[in-house]
Coordinates of C-alpha atoms in Angstrom, one line a residue:
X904 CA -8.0 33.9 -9.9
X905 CA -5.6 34.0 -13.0
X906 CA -2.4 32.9 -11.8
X907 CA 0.2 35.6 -11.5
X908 CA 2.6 33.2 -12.7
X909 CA 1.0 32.4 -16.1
X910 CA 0.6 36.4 -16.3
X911 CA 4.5 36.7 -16.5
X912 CA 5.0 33.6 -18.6
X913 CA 2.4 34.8 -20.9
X914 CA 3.1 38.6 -21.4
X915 CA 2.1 38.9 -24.7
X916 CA -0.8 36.3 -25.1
X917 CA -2.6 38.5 -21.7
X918 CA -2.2 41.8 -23.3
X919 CA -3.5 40.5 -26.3
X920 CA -6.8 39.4 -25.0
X921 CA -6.9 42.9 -22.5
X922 CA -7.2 44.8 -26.2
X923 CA -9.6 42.1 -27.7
X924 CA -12.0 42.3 -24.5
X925 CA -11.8 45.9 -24.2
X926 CA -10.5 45.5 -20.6
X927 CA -9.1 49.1 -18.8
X928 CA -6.3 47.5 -17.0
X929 CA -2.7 48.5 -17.0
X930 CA -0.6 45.2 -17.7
X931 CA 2.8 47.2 -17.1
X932 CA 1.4 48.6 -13.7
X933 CA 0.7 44.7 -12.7
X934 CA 3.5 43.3 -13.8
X935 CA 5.6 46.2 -12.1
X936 CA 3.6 46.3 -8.6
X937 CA 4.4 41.9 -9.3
X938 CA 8.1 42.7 -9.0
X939 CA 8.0 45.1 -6.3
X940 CA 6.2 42.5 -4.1
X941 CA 8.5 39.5 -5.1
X942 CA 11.9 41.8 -4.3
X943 CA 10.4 43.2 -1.2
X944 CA 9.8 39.8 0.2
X945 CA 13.0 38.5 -1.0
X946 CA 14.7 41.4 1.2
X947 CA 12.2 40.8 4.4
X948 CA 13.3 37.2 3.9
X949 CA 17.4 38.2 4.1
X950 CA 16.4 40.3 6.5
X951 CA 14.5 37.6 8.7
X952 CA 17.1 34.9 8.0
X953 CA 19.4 37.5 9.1
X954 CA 17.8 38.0 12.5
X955 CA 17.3 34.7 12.8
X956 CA 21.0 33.8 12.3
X957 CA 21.7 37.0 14.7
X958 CA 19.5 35.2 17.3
X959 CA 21.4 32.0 17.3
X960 CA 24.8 33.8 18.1
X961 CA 23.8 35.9 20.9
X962 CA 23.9 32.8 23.4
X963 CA 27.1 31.9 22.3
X964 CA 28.8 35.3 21.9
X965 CA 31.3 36.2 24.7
X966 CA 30.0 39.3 27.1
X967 CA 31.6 41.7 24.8
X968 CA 30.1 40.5 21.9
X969 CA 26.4 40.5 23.2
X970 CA 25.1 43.8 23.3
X971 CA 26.2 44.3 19.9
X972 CA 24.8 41.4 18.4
X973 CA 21.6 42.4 20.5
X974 CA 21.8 45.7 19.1
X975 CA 22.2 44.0 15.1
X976 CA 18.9 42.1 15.8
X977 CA 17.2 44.9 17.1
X978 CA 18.3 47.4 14.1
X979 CA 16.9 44.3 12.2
X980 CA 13.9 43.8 13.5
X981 CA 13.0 47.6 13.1
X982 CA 14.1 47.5 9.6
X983 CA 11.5 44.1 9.0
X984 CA 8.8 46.0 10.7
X985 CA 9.4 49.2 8.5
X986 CA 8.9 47.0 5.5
X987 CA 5.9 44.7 6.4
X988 CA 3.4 47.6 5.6
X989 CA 4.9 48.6 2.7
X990 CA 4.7 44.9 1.5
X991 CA 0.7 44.9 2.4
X992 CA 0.1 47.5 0.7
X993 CA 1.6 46.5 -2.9
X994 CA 0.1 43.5 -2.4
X995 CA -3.3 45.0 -2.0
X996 CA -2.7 47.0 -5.0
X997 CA -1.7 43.8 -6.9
X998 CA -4.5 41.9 -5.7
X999 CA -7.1 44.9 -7.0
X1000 CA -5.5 45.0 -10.5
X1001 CA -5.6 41.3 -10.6
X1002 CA -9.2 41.4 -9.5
X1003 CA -10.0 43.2 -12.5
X1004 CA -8.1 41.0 -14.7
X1005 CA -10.3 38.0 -13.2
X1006 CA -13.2 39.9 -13.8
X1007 CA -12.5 40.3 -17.5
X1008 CA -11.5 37.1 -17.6
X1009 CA -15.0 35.4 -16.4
X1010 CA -16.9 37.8 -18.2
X1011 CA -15.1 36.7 -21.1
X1012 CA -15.6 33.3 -20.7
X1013 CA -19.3 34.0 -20.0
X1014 CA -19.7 35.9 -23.4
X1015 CA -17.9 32.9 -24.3
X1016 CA -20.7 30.3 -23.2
X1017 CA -23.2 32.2 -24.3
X1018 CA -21.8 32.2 -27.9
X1019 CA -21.1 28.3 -27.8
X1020 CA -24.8 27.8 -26.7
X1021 CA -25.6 29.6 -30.0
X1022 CA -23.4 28.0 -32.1
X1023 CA -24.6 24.7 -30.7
X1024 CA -28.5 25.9 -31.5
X1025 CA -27.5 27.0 -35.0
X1026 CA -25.4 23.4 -35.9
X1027 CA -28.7 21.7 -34.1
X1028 CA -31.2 24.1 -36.5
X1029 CA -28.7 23.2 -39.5
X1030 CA -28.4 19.3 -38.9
X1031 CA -32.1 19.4 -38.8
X1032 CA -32.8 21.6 -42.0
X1033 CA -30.2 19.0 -43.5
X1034 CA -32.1 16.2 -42.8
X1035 CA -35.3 17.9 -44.0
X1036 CA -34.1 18.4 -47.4
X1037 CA -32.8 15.0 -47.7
X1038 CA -36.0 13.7 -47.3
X1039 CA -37.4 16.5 -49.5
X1040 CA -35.1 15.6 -52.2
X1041 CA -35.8 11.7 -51.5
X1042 CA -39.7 12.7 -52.5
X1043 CA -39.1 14.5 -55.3
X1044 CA -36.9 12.2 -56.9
X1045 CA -39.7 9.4 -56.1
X1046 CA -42.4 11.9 -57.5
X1047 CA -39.6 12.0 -60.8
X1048 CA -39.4 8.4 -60.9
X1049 CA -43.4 7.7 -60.1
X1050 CA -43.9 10.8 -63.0
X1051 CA -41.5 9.1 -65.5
X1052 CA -43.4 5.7 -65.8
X1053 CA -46.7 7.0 -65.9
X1054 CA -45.6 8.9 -68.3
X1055 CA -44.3 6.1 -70.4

């Protein structure tokens, strides 16, 4: 799979070959649905550290202090669990725009193969046509020599 990474790094070089390959994919859509993901799991990742650091103070809170802190990681916890399907479903999305992208992308490089194997053929038909008209030219200039002194 074409590396999400390299996509961003490589903006302009990947919309370049979507218009020369005649792909139907929507490079803004990917790169936006890519940012969505990566600040989504940025927050569920404050949000889980945050929990986490909840967690750890609860023990060592005074009586008072418990049921809040209980309260903090609970409010917490629903917010992460509000989140996780949103996150599962951008990333689907992502994944399915990326699939096309791959697609294109080994279809390309097919085409591509295919075109190097002719290439290939037509330098192997050309080497040998080369060689056959050196020899053919190697003849004739022995037939011109041979025809020069009988003609003398």
């Amino acid at each position: 799979m074409l590396d999400i990474k390299y996509v961003r790094e490589n903006v302009d070089l990947v919309k370049k070959a979507i218009v020369q390959k005649k792909v139907n994919l929507d490079l803004e859509e990917l790169l936006k649905l890519d940012q969505e993901v990566l600040e989504l799991k940025r927050r569920l990742q404050t949000l889980q550290e945050d929990k986490n650091s909840t967690a750890k103070k609860v023990p060592k809170a005074s009586p008072e202090e418990r049921p809040t802190l209980i309260a903090h990681g609970k409010k917490i916890g629903q917010e992460l669990s509000a989140l996780e399907p949103q996150l599962t479903v951008l990333e689907e999305k992502l994944k399915a725009l990326q699939r096309q992208l791959n697609a294109a992308k080994k279809k390309a490089t097919k085409m591509q193969s295919k075109y190097d194997g002719e290439i290939k053929v037509a330098k192997n038909q050309v080497s040998t046509f080369s060689t056959q008209l050196s020899q053919e030219e190697k003849k004739l200039s022995k037939l011109k020599t041979d025809y020069s002194s009988y003609k003398d």
